[in-house]
Amino acid sequence: MNTPALCPAPPCYRAEIKVDILTPTVFLYSTVNNMAISRELPSLQSITAFESEFPSEDVIIVGDPVHSKFLLAGAVTANRSFTFLTAVREARRLVKILVRQPSIGPEEPPEEILILTGSDWRELLVQYAEAVADKAGVKPMKPAENLTGYCTWYYYYTAVSAQDFQENLNALQLHRESYPARVVQIDDGYQTFMGDWFDRNERWPEPLETVARRIRKAGMKAGIWLMPFQASTASRLYREHPDWFVTNENGETAVSEGWSPEPDHLWACLDATIPAVRGHLATIFRTFRAQGFTYFKMDGLGFALKNGRRRDPAATAVSAFRLGLKTIREAVPDAFLLGCCSPYLPCAGLVDMCRVGPDTQPEWGTMIPRAIHCSLERWWMFDRWFRADPDVMFTRTDRIRLTLGECRLTVLVGILTGVTLTSDNLGTLPPDRLALLRRAAQLRMRNVRPAKWLLNCYLNTFSGTVDGKAALAVLNETEQKMTVNFSDFDLPEEMEEILQPAGMQKSQITVARHDAVLLVANRGETK
């Protein structure tokens, strides 16, 4: 194997923010700019190293936790480039934050950066989120009402059939009083190949328009899954329009290996700077909209940021991505758009909802804790940039390896975000699990923010309100039980536990391992 040669990096925008923090422990808040897992670390960390660098994406906070002095630096726009921020520590003194925007050329204006200081890092994140939403023109939301719904993925995965779907639609109708689903969504598994969204496989003999009509007749909105910017090299779309895709420096189609089995596994990225491609995108969404679909789960959006050559040489991966999203938004202005696997900042103002955590699964393993951590550590995005989708809740007892407490954890995350979607077959749920699903549909926690926090630990207690009453959510994803004293959180002496429910509790409550509680003030105490 030849040793790769060192090459100079292409020019990009770089800047420094001078700071001077000399403390034994420096506070660091860091994050990633999408739902993917890039590191197994809490968002809140302590910096104790002598010489080191600590990266973040979109936004970073550093500070002195002892004296409650914090500085936030965050990108307000992502029109042409992502923003990468790095805290630099030298000789145990935090000296600067490096700013890098790799897609900004020497003569181009950089993405806007906001710098805030204050005594509460949580308040700084709220201010930052609101500044981004204002700049992006995010439309007002209706967060008091939970988004309830059903998707096929976590019960059937790609093996879903039209018969399976109809069985679940019947069960959703039968149990509307317990779980009033607003959206019923067909997920991956109806199409032949990635990119051929109107070519159904043998498990879906009826036109999707017929299925959508049944959903609407049942009193729910029809939803459909697709990956708008991707097509596999096995697809009809790729064979017919090989010139529509991003290429590498040799002029060959730039492909990524996706999660589909062969021969559907090599995905090419549509070049949204080509007018014909934008026309194609608009046609897909307008056609589905005409068939009665008003909810679109747009998956694989991160793959749309493929680096390579596009028809417009002035375009960047980020600007082309936004151009494609704007095309879709304008094609179906009244539809509900969910971005999945998407970068957050370029989506603000263009989608209605984003996944805020990685895929979950119906067993404990590592995926459910990851999904809980990632979703809740982005609490400041909730209902500010978009509705926040933490992925589905689990309440079922079949095709699952979760305890009741672990199911409650997934339900409480939905109550905190206000997005309480399920893939469970309601026709198979026993009464106690159906009652848990009912609580998920009915309960919404507002004004969510971390109640207590520790460096190097995941956030697991959140304050807020439920129906205007003071509330505390406790998520114990650890291996030890937790005792919660109400006085530690400035709560009334008596609180009602309404998730299990355990009834009235006085002074404290113990939360079992892998379990959750939702405490709400009695007698109308508010915060």
Coordinates of N, CA, C and O in Angstrom, one line a residue, residues 288-367:
F288 N -47.6 12.5 -4.9 CA -48.1 11.9 -3.6 C -49.1 12.8 -2.9 O -50.1 12.3 -2.4
R289 N -48.9 14.1 -3.0 CA -49.9 15.0 -2.4 C -51.3 14.9 -3.1 O -52.3 14.8 -2.4
A290 N -51.3 14.7 -4.4 CA -52.5 14.6 -5.1 C -53.2 13.2 -4.8 O -54.4 13.1 -4.9
Q291 N -52.4 12.2 -4.4 CA -52.9 10.9 -4.1 C -53.5 10.9 -2.6 O -54.0 9.9 -2.2
G292 N -53.3 12.0 -1.9 CA -53.8 12.1 -0.6 C -52.9 12.1 0.6 O -53.3 12.1 1.7
F293 N -51.6 12.0 0.3 CA -50.5 12.0 1.3 C -50.2 13.4 1.7 O -49.8 14.2 0.9
T294 N -50.3 13.7 3.0 CA -50.0 15.0 3.5 C -48.8 15.0 4.5 O -48.5 16.1 5.1
Y295 N -48.3 13.9 4.8 CA -47.2 13.7 5.8 C -46.1 13.0 5.1 O -46.3 11.9 4.6
F296 N -44.9 13.6 5.1 CA -43.8 13.0 4.4 C -42.6 12.8 5.3 O -42.1 13.7 5.9
K297 N -42.2 11.5 5.5 CA -41.0 11.2 6.2 C -39.8 11.1 5.2 O -39.7 10.2 4.4
M298 N -39.0 12.1 5.2 CA -37.9 12.3 4.3 C -36.6 11.7 4.9 O -36.0 12.4 5.8
D299 N -36.3 10.5 4.6 CA -35.1 9.8 5.3 C -33.8 10.0 4.5 O -33.8 10.5 3.3
G300 N -32.7 9.7 5.1 CA -31.4 9.7 4.5 C -31.0 11.1 4.0 O -30.2 11.2 3.1
L301 N -31.5 12.1 4.7 CA -31.1 13.5 4.2 C -29.7 13.8 4.3 O -29.1 14.6 3.5
G302 N -29.0 13.2 5.2 CA -27.5 13.4 5.4 C -26.8 12.9 4.1 O -25.7 13.5 3.8
F303 N -27.3 11.9 3.4 CA -26.6 11.5 2.2 C -26.7 12.5 1.1 O -26.0 12.4 0.1
A304 N -27.6 13.5 1.2 CA -27.8 14.5 0.2 C -26.6 15.5 0.2 O -26.5 16.3 -0.7
L305 N -25.8 15.4 1.3 CA -24.7 16.4 1.4 C -23.4 15.8 0.9 O -22.3 16.1 1.3
K306 N -23.5 14.9 -0.1 CA -22.4 14.2 -0.7 C -21.4 15.3 -1.3 O -21.9 16.1 -2.1
N307 N -20.2 15.2 -1.0 CA -19.2 16.1 -1.6 C -18.9 15.6 -3.0 O -18.9 14.4 -3.3
G308 N -18.7 16.5 -3.9 CA -18.4 16.1 -5.3 C -18.8 17.3 -6.2 O -18.9 18.4 -5.8
R309 N -18.8 16.9 -7.5 CA -19.1 17.9 -8.5 C -20.6 18.0 -8.8 O -21.2 17.0 -9.0
R310 N -21.0 19.2 -8.9 CA -22.4 19.5 -9.2 C -22.5 20.3 -10.5 O -21.5 21.0 -10.9
R311 N -23.6 20.4 -11.1 CA -23.8 21.1 -12.4 C -23.4 22.6 -12.2 O -22.8 23.2 -13.0
D312 N -23.8 23.2 -11.0 CA -23.5 24.5 -10.7 C -22.2 24.5 -10.0 O -22.1 24.1 -8.8
P313 N -21.1 25.0 -10.6 CA -19.8 24.9 -9.9 C -19.7 25.8 -8.7 O -18.8 25.6 -7.8
A314 N -20.6 26.8 -8.5 CA -20.6 27.7 -7.4 C -21.3 27.1 -6.2 O -21.2 27.6 -5.1
A315 N -22.0 26.0 -6.4 CA -22.8 25.4 -5.3 C -21.9 24.7 -4.3 O -20.8 24.2 -4.7
T316 N -22.3 24.6 -3.1 CA -21.7 23.7 -2.1 C -22.7 22.6 -1.8 O -23.8 22.7 -2.2
A317 N -22.2 21.6 -1.0 CA -23.1 20.5 -0.6 C -24.3 21.1 0.2 O -25.4 20.7 0.0
V318 N -24.0 22.1 1.1 CA -25.0 22.6 1.9 C -26.0 23.5 1.1 O -27.2 23.4 1.3
S319 N -25.5 24.3 0.2 CA -26.4 25.2 -0.6 C -27.3 24.3 -1.5 O -28.4 24.6 -1.7
A320 N -26.7 23.3 -2.1 CA -27.5 22.4 -2.9 C -28.6 21.6 -2.1 O -29.7 21.5 -2.6
F321 N -28.2 21.2 -0.9 CA -29.2 20.6 -0.1 C -30.3 21.5 0.2 O -31.5 21.1 0.1
R322 N -30.0 22.7 0.6 CA -31.1 23.7 0.9 C -31.9 24.0 -0.3 O -33.2 24.2 -0.2
L323 N -31.3 24.1 -1.5 CA -32.1 24.3 -2.7 C -33.1 23.2 -3.0 O -34.2 23.4 -3.4
G324 N -32.6 21.9 -2.7 CA -33.5 20.8 -2.9 C -34.7 20.8 -1.9 O -35.8 20.6 -2.2
L325 N -34.4 21.2 -0.6 CA -35.4 21.3 0.4 C -36.4 22.4 0.1 O -37.6 22.2 0.3
K326 N -35.9 23.5 -0.4 CA -36.8 24.6 -0.8 C -37.7 24.2 -1.9 O -38.9 24.6 -1.9
T327 N -37.2 23.4 -2.8 CA -38.0 22.9 -3.9 C -39.2 22.1 -3.4 O -40.3 22.2 -3.9
I328 N -38.9 21.2 -2.5 CA -39.9 20.3 -1.9 C -40.9 21.1 -1.1 O -42.1 21.0 -1.2
R329 N -40.4 22.1 -0.3 CA -41.3 22.9 0.5 C -42.3 23.7 -0.3 O -43.5 23.8 0.0
E330 N -41.8 24.3 -1.4 CA -42.6 25.0 -2.3 C -43.6 24.2 -3.1 O -44.7 24.6 -3.5
A331 N -43.2 22.9 -3.4 CA -44.1 22.0 -4.1 C -45.3 21.6 -3.3 O -46.4 21.4 -3.8
V332 N -45.1 21.4 -2.0 CA -46.2 21.0 -1.1 C -46.2 21.9 0.1 O -45.9 21.4 1.2
P333 N -46.6 23.1 0.0 CA -46.6 24.1 1.1 C -47.5 23.7 2.2 O -47.2 24.1 3.4
D334 N -48.5 22.9 2.0 CA -49.5 22.6 3.1 C -49.2 21.2 3.7 O -49.9 20.8 4.6
A335 N -48.1 20.5 3.2 CA -47.8 19.2 3.8 C -46.9 19.3 5.0 O -46.3 20.4 5.3
F336 N -46.8 18.2 5.8 CA -46.0 18.2 7.0 C -44.7 17.4 6.6 O -44.8 16.2 6.2
L337 N -43.6 18.1 6.7 CA -42.3 17.5 6.3 C -41.5 17.1 7.5 O -41.2 17.9 8.4
L338 N -41.1 15.8 7.6 CA -40.2 15.3 8.7 C -38.9 15.0 8.1 O -38.8 14.2 7.1
G339 N -37.8 15.6 8.6 CA -36.5 15.3 8.2 C -35.8 14.3 9.1 O -35.8 14.4 10.3
C340 N -35.2 13.2 8.4 CA -34.6 12.1 9.2 C -33.2 12.0 8.7 O -33.0 12.1 7.5
C341 N -32.2 11.7 9.6 CA -30.8 11.6 9.2 C -30.4 13.0 8.7 O -29.5 13.0 7.8
S342 N -30.9 14.0 9.2 CA -30.7 15.4 8.5 C -29.8 16.2 9.4 O -29.8 16.1 10.6
P343 N -29.1 17.1 8.8 CA -28.4 18.2 9.5 C -29.4 19.2 10.0 O -30.4 19.5 9.3
Y344 N -29.3 19.7 11.2 CA -30.3 20.5 11.8 C -30.4 21.9 11.3 O -31.4 22.4 10.8
L345 N -29.3 22.6 11.3 CA -29.3 24.0 11.0 C -29.7 24.3 9.6 O -30.6 25.2 9.4
P346 N -29.3 23.6 8.5 CA -29.8 23.9 7.2 C -31.3 23.5 7.0 O -31.9 24.0 6.0
C347 N -31.9 22.8 7.9 CA -33.3 22.4 7.8 C -34.2 23.4 8.5 O -35.4 23.4 8.2
A348 N -33.7 24.3 9.4 CA -34.5 25.2 10.1 C -35.3 26.1 9.2 O -34.7 26.7 8.3
G349 N -36.6 26.2 9.4 CA -37.4 27.0 8.5 C -37.9 26.3 7.3 O -38.8 26.8 6.6
L350 N -37.4 25.1 7.0 CA -37.8 24.4 5.8 C -38.5 23.0 6.1 O -39.2 22.5 5.2
V351 N -38.4 22.5 7.3 CA -39.1 21.3 7.6 C -40.0 21.6 8.9 O -39.8 22.6 9.6
D352 N -41.0 20.7 9.1 CA -41.8 20.9 10.3 C -41.4 20.1 11.5 O -41.7 20.5 12.6
M353 N -40.6 19.0 11.2 CA -40.1 18.2 12.3 C -38.8 17.5 11.9 O -38.6 17.3 10.7
C354 N -38.0 17.3 12.9 CA -36.7 16.6 12.6 C -36.5 15.5 13.7 O -36.9 15.7 14.9
R355 N -35.9 14.4 13.3 CA -35.5 13.4 14.2 C -34.4 14.0 15.0 O -33.4 14.5 14.4
V356 N -34.4 13.8 16.3 CA -33.4 14.4 17.2 C -32.5 13.3 17.9 O -31.7 13.6 18.7
G357 N -32.7 12.1 17.5 CA -31.9 11.0 18.1 C -31.8 9.9 17.0 O -32.5 9.8 16.0
P358 N -30.9 9.0 17.2 CA -30.7 7.9 16.3 C -31.8 6.9 16.4 O -32.7 6.9 17.3
D359 N -31.8 5.9 15.5 CA -32.8 4.9 15.5 C -32.8 4.1 16.8 O -31.8 3.8 17.4
T360 N -34.0 3.9 17.3 CA -34.2 3.0 18.5 C -34.4 1.6 18.1 O -34.3 1.3 16.9
Q361 N -34.8 0.7 19.0 CA -35.1 -0.7 18.6 C -35.8 -1.3 19.8 O -35.7 -0.8 20.9
P362 N -36.5 -2.4 19.5 CA -37.4 -3.0 20.6 C -36.6 -3.9 21.5 O -37.1 -5.0 21.9
E363 N -35.4 -3.5 21.9 CA -34.6 -4.2 22.9 C -33.7 -3.2 23.5 O -33.4 -2.2 22.9
W364 N -33.2 -3.4 24.8 CA -32.4 -2.4 25.5 C -31.1 -2.2 24.8 O -30.9 -1.1 24.2
G365 N -30.2 -3.1 24.9 CA -28.9 -3.0 24.2 C -28.3 -1.6 24.4 O -28.2 -1.1 25.5
T366 N -27.8 -1.0 23.3 CA -27.2 0.3 23.4 C -28.0 1.3 22.7 O -27.9 2.5 22.9
M367 N -28.9 0.9 21.8 CA -29.6 1.9 21.0 C -30.6 2.7 21.7 O -30.8 3.9 21.5

